[in-house]
JSON list of C-alpha atoms in Angstrom, two decimals:
[
{"chain": "Z", "resi": 32, "resn": "UNK", "atom": "CA", "xyz": [63.49, 52.31, -4.72]},
{"chain": "Z", "resi": 33, "resn": "UNK", "atom": "CA", "xyz": [61.77, 49.30, -6.28]},
{"chain": "Z", "resi": 34, "resn": "UNK", "atom": "CA", "xyz": [61.33, 48.65, -9.73]},
{"chain": "Z", "resi": 35, "resn": "UNK", "atom": "CA", "xyz": [58.28, 49.33, -11.64]},
{"chain": "Z", "resi": 36, "resn": "UNK", "atom": "CA", "xyz": [56.94, 49.07, -14.42]},
{"chain": "Z", "resi": 37, "resn": "UNK", "atom": "CA", "xyz": [56.66, 52.38, -16.84]},
{"chain": "Z", "resi": 38, "resn": "UNK", "atom": "CA", "xyz": [54.09, 54.82, -16.35]},
{"chain": "Z", "resi": 39, "resn": "UNK", "atom": "CA", "xyz": [52.82, 52.99, -13.06]},
{"chain": "Z", "resi": 40, "resn": "UNK", "atom": "CA", "xyz": [53.99, 54.48, -9.75]},
{"chain": "Z", "resi": 41, "resn": "UNK", "atom": "CA", "xyz": [55.74, 51.90, -7.33]},
{"chain": "Z", "resi": 42, "resn": "UNK", "atom": "CA", "xyz": [54.13, 49.66, -4.24]},
{"chain": "Z", "resi": 43, "resn": "UNK", "atom": "CA", "xyz": [54.53, 51.56, -1.23]},
{"chain": "Z", "resi": 44, "resn": "UNK", "atom": "CA", "xyz": [55.88, 52.03, 1.44]},
{"chain": "Z", "resi": 45, "resn": "UNK", "atom": "CA", "xyz": [59.00, 53.62, -0.83]},
{"chain": "Z", "resi": 46, "resn": "UNK", "atom": "CA", "xyz": [61.88, 55.35, 0.30]},
{"chain": "Z", "resi": 47, "resn": "UNK", "atom": "CA", "xyz": [63.55, 58.09, -2.09]},
{"chain": "Z", "resi": 48, "resn": "UNK", "atom": "CA", "xyz": [67.33, 58.69, -1.58]},
{"chain": "Z", "resi": 49, "resn": "UNK", "atom": "CA", "xyz": [70.33, 59.40, -3.32]},
{"chain": "Z", "resi": 50, "resn": "UNK", "atom": "CA", "xyz": [72.35, 56.26, -2.49]},
{"chain": "Z", "resi": 51, "resn": "UNK", "atom": "CA", "xyz": [76.00, 57.31, -4.65]},
{"chain": "Z", "resi": 52, "resn": "UNK", "atom": "CA", "xyz": [76.14, 60.82, -2.99]},
{"chain": "Z", "resi": 53, "resn": "UNK", "atom": "CA", "xyz": [74.90, 58.88, 0.35]},
{"chain": "Z", "resi": 54, "resn": "UNK", "atom": "CA", "xyz": [77.58, 56.11, -0.08]},
{"chain": "Z", "resi": 55, "resn": "UNK", "atom": "CA", "xyz": [80.25, 58.81, -0.99]},
{"chain": "Z", "resi": 56, "resn": "UNK", "atom": "CA", "xyz": [79.51, 61.36, 2.34]},
{"chain": "Z", "resi": 57, "resn": "UNK", "atom": "CA", "xyz": [79.45, 57.93, 4.45]},
{"chain": "Z", "resi": 58, "resn": "UNK", "atom": "CA", "xyz": [83.15, 57.07, 2.94]},
{"chain": "Z", "resi": 59, "resn": "UNK", "atom": "CA", "xyz": [84.17, 60.29, 3.21]},
{"chain": "Z", "resi": 60, "resn": "UNK", "atom": "CA", "xyz": [83.40, 61.01, 6.74]},
{"chain": "Z", "resi": 61, "resn": "UNK", "atom": "CA", "xyz": [84.54, 57.68, 7.88]},
{"chain": "Z", "resi": 62, "resn": "UNK", "atom": "CA", "xyz": [87.97, 58.05, 6.23]},
{"chain": "Z", "resi": 63, "resn": "UNK", "atom": "CA", "xyz": [88.02, 61.77, 7.21]},
{"chain": "Z", "resi": 64, "resn": "UNK", "atom": "CA", "xyz": [87.45, 60.32, 10.95]},
{"chain": "Z", "resi": 65, "resn": "UNK", "atom": "CA", "xyz": [90.44, 57.03, 10.86]},
{"chain": "Z", "resi": 66, "resn": "UNK", "atom": "CA", "xyz": [93.02, 59.56, 9.04]},
{"chain": "Z", "resi": 67, "resn": "UNK", "atom": "CA", "xyz": [92.63, 62.51, 10.87]},
{"chain": "Z", "resi": 68, "resn": "UNK", "atom": "CA", "xyz": [92.88, 60.63, 14.39]},
{"chain": "Z", "resi": 69, "resn": "UNK", "atom": "CA", "xyz": [95.90, 58.72, 13.29]},
{"chain": "Z", "resi": 70, "resn": "UNK", "atom": "CA", "xyz": [97.48, 61.68, 12.47]},
{"chain": "Z", "resi": 71, "resn": "UNK", "atom": "CA", "xyz": [96.76, 62.83, 16.13]},
{"chain": "Z", "resi": 72, "resn": "UNK", "atom": "CA", "xyz": [98.43, 59.51, 17.45]},
{"chain": "Z", "resi": 73, "resn": "UNK", "atom": "CA", "xyz": [100.99, 59.48, 15.56]},
{"chain": "Z", "resi": 74, "resn": "UNK", "atom": "CA", "xyz": [102.46, 63.25, 16.03]},
{"chain": "Z", "resi": 75, "resn": "UNK", "atom": "CA", "xyz": [104.38, 63.07, 19.24]},
{"chain": "Z", "resi": 76, "resn": "UNK", "atom": "CA", "xyz": [104.97, 66.24, 19.62]},
{"chain": "Z", "resi": 77, "resn": "UNK", "atom": "CA", "xyz": [100.87, 66.73, 20.10]},
{"chain": "Z", "resi": 78, "resn": "UNK", "atom": "CA", "xyz": [100.08, 67.05, 24.01]},
{"chain": "Z", "resi": 79, "resn": "UNK", "atom": "CA", "xyz": [96.94, 65.16, 25.28]},
{"chain": "Z", "resi": 80, "resn": "UNK", "atom": "CA", "xyz": [94.64, 67.39, 25.00]},
{"chain": "Z", "resi": 81, "resn": "UNK", "atom": "CA", "xyz": [95.81, 68.41, 20.74]},
{"chain": "Z", "resi": 82, "resn": "UNK", "atom": "CA", "xyz": [94.89, 64.87, 20.54]},
{"chain": "Z", "resi": 83, "resn": "UNK", "atom": "CA", "xyz": [91.31, 64.92, 21.92]},
{"chain": "Z", "resi": 84, "resn": "UNK", "atom": "CA", "xyz": [90.86, 68.34, 20.16]},
{"chain": "Z", "resi": 85, "resn": "UNK", "atom": "CA", "xyz": [92.34, 67.03, 16.92]},
{"chain": "Z", "resi": 86, "resn": "UNK", "atom": "CA", "xyz": [90.17, 63.51, 17.27]},
{"chain": "Z", "resi": 87, "resn": "UNK", "atom": "CA", "xyz": [86.97, 66.23, 18.69]},
{"chain": "Z", "resi": 88, "resn": "UNK", "atom": "CA", "xyz": [87.33, 68.20, 15.27]},
{"chain": "Z", "resi": 89, "resn": "UNK", "atom": "CA", "xyz": [87.47, 64.79, 12.93]},
{"chain": "Z", "resi": 90, "resn": "UNK", "atom": "CA", "xyz": [84.24, 63.95, 14.53]},
{"chain": "Z", "resi": 91, "resn": "UNK", "atom": "CA", "xyz": [82.38, 66.99, 14.44]},
{"chain": "Z", "resi": 92, "resn": "UNK", "atom": "CA", "xyz": [83.49, 67.18, 10.38]},
{"chain": "Z", "resi": 93, "resn": "UNK", "atom": "CA", "xyz": [82.38, 63.19, 9.73]},
{"chain": "Z", "resi": 94, "resn": "UNK", "atom": "CA", "xyz": [79.00, 64.38, 11.53]},
{"chain": "Z", "resi": 95, "resn": "UNK", "atom": "CA", "xyz": [78.69, 67.05, 8.67]},
{"chain": "Z", "resi": 96, "resn": "UNK", "atom": "CA", "xyz": [78.72, 65.14, 6.59]},
{"chain": "Z", "resi": 97, "resn": "UNK", "atom": "CA", "xyz": [76.73, 62.45, 8.04]},
{"chain": "Z", "resi": 98, "resn": "UNK", "atom": "CA", "xyz": [73.61, 65.21, 8.30]},
{"chain": "Z", "resi": 99, "resn": "UNK", "atom": "CA", "xyz": [74.28, 66.16, 4.49]},
{"chain": "Z", "resi": 100, "resn": "UNK", "atom": "CA", "xyz": [73.70, 62.38, 3.96]},
{"chain": "Z", "resi": 101, "resn": "UNK", "atom": "CA", "xyz": [70.32, 62.04, 5.67]},
{"chain": "Z", "resi": 102, "resn": "UNK", "atom": "CA", "xyz": [68.09, 63.28, 3.18]},
{"chain": "Z", "resi": 103, "resn": "UNK", "atom": "CA", "xyz": [65.31, 61.17, 1.94]},
{"chain": "Z", "resi": 104, "resn": "UNK", "atom": "CA", "xyz": [61.47, 61.03, 0.38]},
{"chain": "Z", "resi": 105, "resn": "UNK", "atom": "CA", "xyz": [59.34, 58.05, 2.51]},
{"chain": "Z", "resi": 106, "resn": "UNK", "atom": "CA", "xyz": [56.09, 57.33, 0.88]},
{"chain": "Z", "resi": 107, "resn": "UNK", "atom": "CA", "xyz": [53.53, 54.92, 2.15]},
{"chain": "Z", "resi": 108, "resn": "UNK", "atom": "CA", "xyz": [49.65, 55.06, 2.20]},
{"chain": "Z", "resi": 109, "resn": "UNK", "atom": "CA", "xyz": [48.90, 57.91, 3.94]},
{"chain": "Z", "resi": 110, "resn": "UNK", "atom": "CA", "xyz": [51.43, 60.64, 2.79]},
{"chain": "Z", "resi": 111, "resn": "UNK", "atom": "CA", "xyz": [54.77, 61.85, 2.12]},
{"chain": "Z", "resi": 112, "resn": "UNK", "atom": "CA", "xyz": [57.64, 62.12, 4.88]},
{"chain": "Z", "resi": 113, "resn": "UNK", "atom": "CA", "xyz": [60.45, 64.64, 3.64]},
{"chain": "Z", "resi": 114, "resn": "UNK", "atom": "CA", "xyz": [63.39, 64.35, 5.59]},
{"chain": "Z", "resi": 115, "resn": "UNK", "atom": "CA", "xyz": [66.15, 66.95, 4.43]},
{"chain": "Z", "resi": 116, "resn": "UNK", "atom": "CA", "xyz": [69.55, 68.09, 6.11]},
{"chain": "Z", "resi": 117, "resn": "UNK", "atom": "CA", "xyz": [68.15, 68.93, 9.78]},
{"chain": "Z", "resi": 118, "resn": "UNK", "atom": "CA", "xyz": [64.39, 68.87, 9.06]},
{"chain": "Z", "resi": 119, "resn": "UNK", "atom": "CA", "xyz": [61.43, 66.68, 8.95]},
{"chain": "Z", "resi": 120, "resn": "UNK", "atom": "CA", "xyz": [57.97, 67.78, 7.58]},
{"chain": "Z", "resi": 121, "resn": "UNK", "atom": "CA", "xyz": [55.08, 64.98, 6.93]},
{"chain": "Z", "resi": 122, "resn": "UNK", "atom": "CA", "xyz": [52.61, 65.67, 4.06]},
{"chain": "Z", "resi": 123, "resn": "UNK", "atom": "CA", "xyz": [49.50, 63.87, 3.59]},
{"chain": "Z", "resi": 124, "resn": "UNK", "atom": "CA", "xyz": [49.36, 63.74, -0.56]},
{"chain": "Z", "resi": 125, "resn": "UNK", "atom": "CA", "xyz": [46.47, 65.98, -0.38]},
{"chain": "Z", "resi": 126, "resn": "UNK", "atom": "CA", "xyz": [48.80, 68.79, 0.46]},
{"chain": "Z", "resi": 127, "resn": "UNK", "atom": "CA", "xyz": [50.68, 67.99, -2.64]},
{"chain": "Z", "resi": 128, "resn": "UNK", "atom": "CA", "xyz": [50.13, 69.48, -5.87]},
{"chain": "Z", "resi": 129, "resn": "UNK", "atom": "CA", "xyz": [52.84, 68.74, -8.26]},
{"chain": "Z", "resi": 130, "resn": "UNK", "atom": "CA", "xyz": [56.26, 67.27, -8.06]},
{"chain": "Z", "resi": 131, "resn": "UNK", "atom": "CA", "xyz": [59.19, 68.88, -9.55]},
{"chain": "Z", "resi": 132, "resn": "UNK", "atom": "CA", "xyz": [62.30, 68.85, -10.94]},
{"chain": "Z", "resi": 133, "resn": "UNK", "atom": "CA", "xyz": [63.38, 71.18, -13.75]},
{"chain": "Z", "resi": 134, "resn": "UNK", "atom": "CA", "xyz": [66.82, 70.63, -15.63]},
{"chain": "Z", "resi": 135, "resn": "UNK", "atom": "CA", "xyz": [68.85, 72.33, -13.59]},
{"chain": "Z", "resi": 136, "resn": "UNK", "atom": "CA", "xyz": [67.41, 72.16, -10.22]},
{"chain": "Z", "resi": 137, "resn": "UNK", "atom": "CA", "xyz": [69.95, 70.67, -7.48]},
{"chain": "Z", "resi": 138, "resn": "UNK", "atom": "CA", "xyz": [66.92, 68.78, -5.98]},
{"chain": "Z", "resi": 139, "resn": "UNK", "atom": "CA", "xyz": [62.96, 67.74, -6.39]},
{"chain": "Z", "resi": 140, "resn": "UNK", "atom": "CA", "xyz": [60.39, 70.87, -5.74]},
{"chain": "Z", "resi": 141, "resn": "UNK", "atom": "CA", "xyz": [56.72, 69.99, -4.23]},
{"chain": "Z", "resi": 142, "resn": "UNK", "atom": "CA", "xyz": [54.56, 72.46, -4.58]},
{"chain": "Z", "resi": 143, "resn": "UNK", "atom": "CA", "xyz": [51.94, 72.24, -2.03]},
{"chain": "Z", "resi": 144, "resn": "UNK", "atom": "CA", "xyz": [48.65, 73.42, -1.38]},
{"chain": "Z", "resi": 145, "resn": "UNK", "atom": "CA", "xyz": [49.43, 76.50, 1.01]},
{"chain": "Z", "resi": 146, "resn": "UNK", "atom": "CA", "xyz": [51.16, 78.26, -1.81]},
{"chain": "Z", "resi": 147, "resn": "UNK", "atom": "CA", "xyz": [54.42, 76.68, -0.79]},
{"chain": "Z", "resi": 148, "resn": "UNK", "atom": "CA", "xyz": [57.09, 75.06, -2.48]},
{"chain": "Z", "resi": 149, "resn": "UNK", "atom": "CA", "xyz": [59.07, 72.22, -0.25]},
{"chain": "Z", "resi": 150, "resn": "UNK", "atom": "CA", "xyz": [62.40, 71.05, -1.06]},
{"chain": "Z", "resi": 151, "resn": "UNK", "atom": "CA", "xyz": [62.93, 67.16, -1.12]},
{"chain": "Z", "resi": 152, "resn": "UNK", "atom": "CA", "xyz": [66.15, 66.80, -1.01]},
{"chain": "Z", "resi": 153, "resn": "UNK", "atom": "CA", "xyz": [66.27, 63.06, -1.06]},
{"chain": "Z", "resi": 154, "resn": "UNK", "atom": "CA", "xyz": [65.51, 63.24, -4.98]},
{"chain": "Z", "resi": 155, "resn": "UNK", "atom": "CA", "xyz": [68.18, 65.13, -6.07]},
{"chain": "Z", "resi": 156, "resn": "UNK", "atom": "CA", "xyz": [70.55, 64.46, -9.39]},
{"chain": "Z", "resi": 157, "resn": "UNK", "atom": "CA", "xyz": [73.94, 65.08, -8.72]},
{"chain": "Z", "resi": 158, "resn": "UNK", "atom": "CA", "xyz": [75.72, 62.11, -9.27]},
{"chain": "Z", "resi": 159, "resn": "UNK", "atom": "CA", "xyz": [72.85, 59.94, -10.51]},
{"chain": "Z", "resi": 160, "resn": "UNK", "atom": "CA", "xyz": [70.57, 62.21, -12.61]},
{"chain": "Z", "resi": 161, "resn": "UNK", "atom": "CA", "xyz": [68.94, 59.00, -14.44]},
{"chain": "Z", "resi": 162, "resn": "UNK", "atom": "CA", "xyz": [68.15, 57.45, -11.09]},
{"chain": "Z", "resi": 163, "resn": "UNK", "atom": "CA", "xyz": [66.96, 61.02, -9.72]},
{"chain": "Z", "resi": 164, "resn": "UNK", "atom": "CA", "xyz": [64.42, 61.91, -12.91]},
{"chain": "Z", "resi": 165, "resn": "UNK", "atom": "CA", "xyz": [62.87, 58.10, -12.73]},
{"chain": "Z", "resi": 166, "resn": "UNK", "atom": "CA", "xyz": [62.85, 58.44, -8.48]},
{"chain": "Z", "resi": 167, "resn": "UNK", "atom": "CA", "xyz": [61.23, 62.14, -9.50]},
{"chain": "Z", "resi": 168, "resn": "UNK", "atom": "CA", "xyz": [58.43, 60.27, -12.15]},
{"chain": "Z", "resi": 169, "resn": "UNK", "atom": "CA", "xyz": [57.53, 57.75, -9.32]},
{"chain": "Z", "resi": 170, "resn": "UNK", "atom": "CA", "xyz": [56.55, 60.21, -6.73]},
{"chain": "Z", "resi": 171, "resn": "UNK", "atom": "CA", "xyz": [54.66, 62.30, -9.62]},
{"chain": "Z", "resi": 172, "resn": "UNK", "atom": "CA", "xyz": [53.18, 58.95, -10.60]},
{"chain": "Z", "resi": 173, "resn": "UNK", "atom": "CA", "xyz": [52.17, 58.36, -6.50]},
{"chain": "Z", "resi": 174, "resn": "UNK", "atom": "CA", "xyz": [50.59, 62.35, -6.20]},
{"chain": "Z", "resi": 175, "resn": "UNK", "atom": "CA", "xyz": [48.71, 61.71, -9.62]},
{"chain": "Z", "resi": 176, "resn": "UNK", "atom": "CA", "xyz": [47.74, 58.57, -8.20]},
{"chain": "Z", "resi": 177, "resn": "UNK", "atom": "CA", "xyz": [47.21, 59.10, -4.73]},
{"chain": "Z", "resi": 178, "resn": "UNK", "atom": "CA", "xyz": [45.18, 62.92, -5.51]},
{"chain": "Z", "resi": 179, "resn": "UNK", "atom": "CA", "xyz": [42.27, 61.54, -7.10]},
{"chain": "Z", "resi": 180, "resn": "UNK", "atom": "CA", "xyz": [39.39, 61.07, -5.42]},
{"chain": "Z", "resi": 181, "resn": "UNK", "atom": "CA", "xyz": [38.65, 57.09, -4.54]},
{"chain": "Z", "resi": 182, "resn": "UNK", "atom": "CA", "xyz": [42.28, 56.75, -5.02]},
{"chain": "Z", "resi": 183, "resn": "UNK", "atom": "CA", "xyz": [41.91, 53.44, -2.80]},
{"chain": "Z", "resi": 184, "resn": "UNK", "atom": "CA", "xyz": [39.25, 51.51, -5.29]},
{"chain": "Z", "resi": 185, "resn": "UNK", "atom": "CA", "xyz": [39.92, 49.85, -7.95]},
{"chain": "Z", "resi": 186, "resn": "UNK", "atom": "CA", "xyz": [39.47, 51.68, -11.50]},
{"chain": "Z", "resi": 187, "resn": "UNK", "atom": "CA", "xyz": [37.73, 50.22, -13.86]}
]
């Protein structure tokens, strides 16, 4: 997220994602793939099929870690795209009623106009709590600004 003045929403487009968590997951996935592949190559008693199964298993595990690193929330002029682990949902600004990040919540929840709540895993306080709070506030400010009538016109 780009830095903004306190109380003012960030400039659009803006992407919110758990950068530290993402870096840890990507690093762990790559390390896991490298280490297991090296073990498969160094163990002389393994057959070629067993070596391939080691590498395949490592790739599968790394793929899971990469999927866990996928979440993000992208806000642009037209609305918000929430990308979670295996799903993606596009929302118009008017569909979002409230942005919630309560103490103890694992990530932000968006209260929607259809009465449902959508988890937005792209803003999560896991490793970087203060960053998640700032991102949730920024998204909340954007929702409040964009849900006002005539949000595209200058306010006098």
